[in-house]
Amino acid sequence: MPGGFGGASAVGRRRFLVMSTAAVGLPLPASRSAPGSSAVLTPAGTGTTSTVALTVNGKPRSAVVDNRTSLLDLLREHLGLPGTKKGCDQGACGACTVLVDERRVNSCLTFAVMHDGAHVTTIEGLAYGDRLHPLQQAFIDHDGLQCGYCTPGQIVSGVACIAEGHARSREEIREWMSGNLCRCGAYTNIVTAIEQTAKGG
């Protein structure tokens, strides 16, 4: 049938798909690097990298990363901080929540080079030496841990929820924690832990 799935139309479609796929596989040009980052074209010309310097949990850290590296992968794979979890890797579960300049960020959804010079707090940075952060202790007291996989993101997000002043009622806590999905049905206990910590108890 002319113009249908056979003949010249099918060939043109295949050619378009091949060209599109090839274009997607090309390395990013150096001009696309984030402002403020120091992009370096690799000797082989196979891609671009940047040196990203951050203050993580109060300590200066830096790493050379591919410009497409997420903040989550920078923390886990380059800086050796595995406390921040990779859950859905699509920003839907909140397991990767960290604080960037004291604001909640899903670290899987943002490029590391976008945060050059920022202050990042992960779950590893909440405790005061051997003393747990009050919300960490509250999660233990109220059995909010369950399997523990989403717990780091829940706690970091809960700390921000309290600091933002969004913990004045259980309903408000549920609303402002809605970006962090608990996989094990411990939501009630998590709300209780945040509520107690917000009240200073």
Short mmCIF file of C-alpha atoms in Angstrom, two decimals, residues 49-186:
data_model
loop_
_atom_site.label_atom_id
_atom_site.label_comp_id
_atom_site.label_asym_id
_atom_site.label_seq_id
_atom_site.Cartn_x
_atom_site.Cartn_y
_atom_site.Cartn_z
CA THR A 49 34.53 15.44 32.27
CA SER A 50 34.50 18.04 35.01
CA THR A 51 36.14 18.49 38.36
CA VAL A 52 33.36 18.97 40.89
CA ALA A 53 34.22 20.37 44.31
CA LEU A 54 31.69 20.13 47.11
CA THR A 55 31.50 20.39 50.85
CA VAL A 56 29.99 17.06 51.89
CA ASN A 57 29.00 16.56 55.50
CA GLY A 58 31.22 19.48 56.46
CA LYS A 59 34.32 18.24 54.63
CA PRO A 60 35.70 19.51 51.29
CA ARG A 61 35.54 16.80 48.62
CA SER A 62 36.22 16.76 44.91
CA ALA A 63 36.14 14.31 42.04
CA VAL A 64 36.57 14.22 38.30
CA VAL A 65 33.35 12.95 36.79
CA ASP A 66 31.66 12.57 33.46
CA ASN A 67 29.34 15.54 32.99
CA ARG A 68 26.40 13.15 32.88
CA THR A 69 27.10 11.74 36.36
CA SER A 70 24.21 12.21 38.76
CA LEU A 71 24.77 13.68 42.19
CA LEU A 72 23.71 10.30 43.60
CA ASP A 73 26.41 8.44 41.68
CA LEU A 74 29.00 11.04 42.65
CA LEU A 75 28.20 10.47 46.33
CA ARG A 76 28.00 6.69 46.20
CA GLU A 77 30.56 5.72 43.58
CA HIS A 78 33.13 8.50 43.62
CA LEU A 79 33.06 9.69 47.23
CA GLY A 80 32.33 6.35 48.91
CA LEU A 81 29.15 7.41 50.73
CA PRO A 82 26.72 4.51 50.21
CA GLY A 83 24.20 5.66 52.83
CA THR A 84 22.18 7.48 50.19
CA LYS A 85 20.25 4.74 48.39
CA LYS A 86 19.54 4.24 44.74
CA GLY A 87 15.92 3.14 44.62
CA CYS A 88 13.85 3.79 41.53
CA ASP A 89 16.51 6.06 39.95
CA GLN A 90 13.61 8.13 38.55
CA GLY A 91 12.88 10.49 41.43
CA ALA A 92 9.71 8.67 42.44
CA CYS A 93 10.70 6.95 45.70
CA GLY A 94 12.86 9.53 47.51
CA ALA A 95 15.38 6.96 48.75
CA CYS A 96 18.16 9.16 47.33
CA THR A 97 17.13 12.35 49.15
CA VAL A 98 20.01 14.55 50.34
CA LEU A 99 20.22 18.15 51.43
CA VAL A 100 21.88 20.58 49.03
CA ASP A 101 22.45 23.95 50.66
CA GLU A 102 19.85 22.79 53.24
CA ARG A 103 17.18 22.05 50.63
CA ARG A 104 15.83 18.57 49.83
CA VAL A 105 17.00 17.18 46.50
CA ASN A 106 16.40 13.84 44.81
CA SER A 107 20.04 13.21 44.02
CA CYS A 108 19.26 10.76 41.22
CA LEU A 109 17.57 13.49 39.20
CA THR A 110 20.31 16.10 39.15
CA PHE A 111 23.76 16.25 37.62
CA ALA A 112 26.73 16.54 39.96
CA VAL A 113 28.25 19.36 37.90
CA MET A 114 25.20 21.50 38.65
CA HIS A 115 26.20 21.60 42.32
CA ASP A 116 29.85 22.59 42.10
CA GLY A 117 30.62 24.57 45.28
CA ALA A 118 27.46 23.47 47.10
CA HIS A 119 27.13 22.13 50.65
CA VAL A 120 25.67 18.62 50.67
CA THR A 121 24.42 16.71 53.69
CA THR A 122 23.82 12.96 53.46
CA ILE A 123 22.57 10.51 56.05
CA GLU A 124 26.20 9.98 57.11
CA GLY A 125 26.43 13.63 58.11
CA LEU A 126 23.45 13.89 60.45
CA ALA A 127 24.86 12.31 63.60
CA TYR A 128 27.00 14.26 66.05
CA GLY A 129 29.96 11.95 66.44
CA ASP A 130 28.65 8.88 68.25
CA ARG A 131 25.36 10.58 69.11
CA LEU A 132 22.52 10.05 66.66
CA HIS A 133 20.48 12.92 65.27
CA PRO A 134 17.22 13.16 67.26
CA LEU A 135 15.23 12.02 64.23
CA GLN A 136 17.47 8.99 63.76
CA GLN A 137 16.83 8.10 67.40
CA ALA A 138 13.10 8.68 66.96
CA PHE A 139 13.01 6.29 64.01
CA ILE A 140 14.51 3.64 66.31
CA ASP A 141 12.17 4.48 69.18
CA HIS A 142 9.06 4.25 66.99
CA ASP A 143 10.14 1.35 64.80
CA GLY A 144 10.12 3.46 61.66
CA LEU A 145 12.98 1.55 60.07
CA GLN A 146 11.33 -1.58 58.67
CA CYS A 147 13.60 -3.01 55.95
CA GLY A 148 15.73 0.13 56.09
CA TYR A 149 16.23 0.65 52.40
CA CYS A 150 14.26 3.88 52.13
CA THR A 151 15.14 4.97 55.68
CA PRO A 152 18.12 7.25 54.86
CA GLY A 153 16.02 9.27 52.39
CA GLN A 154 13.09 9.32 54.80
CA ILE A 155 15.24 10.64 57.65
CA VAL A 156 17.01 13.29 55.56
CA SER A 157 13.68 14.43 54.15
CA GLY A 158 12.17 14.40 57.66
CA VAL A 159 14.97 16.63 58.95
CA ALA A 160 14.19 19.12 56.18
CA CYS A 161 10.44 18.80 56.78
CA ILE A 162 10.95 19.87 60.41
CA ALA A 163 13.39 22.68 59.49
CA GLU A 164 10.94 24.00 56.90
CA GLY A 165 8.21 24.23 59.55
CA HIS A 166 6.02 21.63 57.86
CA ALA A 167 5.62 19.32 60.84
CA ARG A 168 2.82 21.09 62.74
CA SER A 169 0.34 18.23 62.32
CA ARG A 170 0.29 14.62 61.18
CA GLU A 171 -1.63 15.66 58.07
CA GLU A 172 0.97 18.29 57.22
CA ILE A 173 3.81 15.82 57.77
CA ARG A 174 2.13 13.31 55.45
CA GLU A 175 1.73 15.98 52.77
CA TRP A 176 5.32 17.23 52.93
CA MET A 177 6.76 13.72 53.15
CA SER A 178 4.68 12.46 50.24
CA GLY A 179 7.72 12.43 47.94
CA ASN A 180 9.29 9.69 50.06
CA LEU A 181 7.55 6.39 49.56
CA CYS A 182 7.86 3.75 52.23
CA ARG A 183 7.89 0.33 50.69
CA CYS A 184 6.96 -1.55 53.85
CA GLY A 185 3.91 0.19 55.27
CA ALA A 186 5.78 1.93 58.12
#
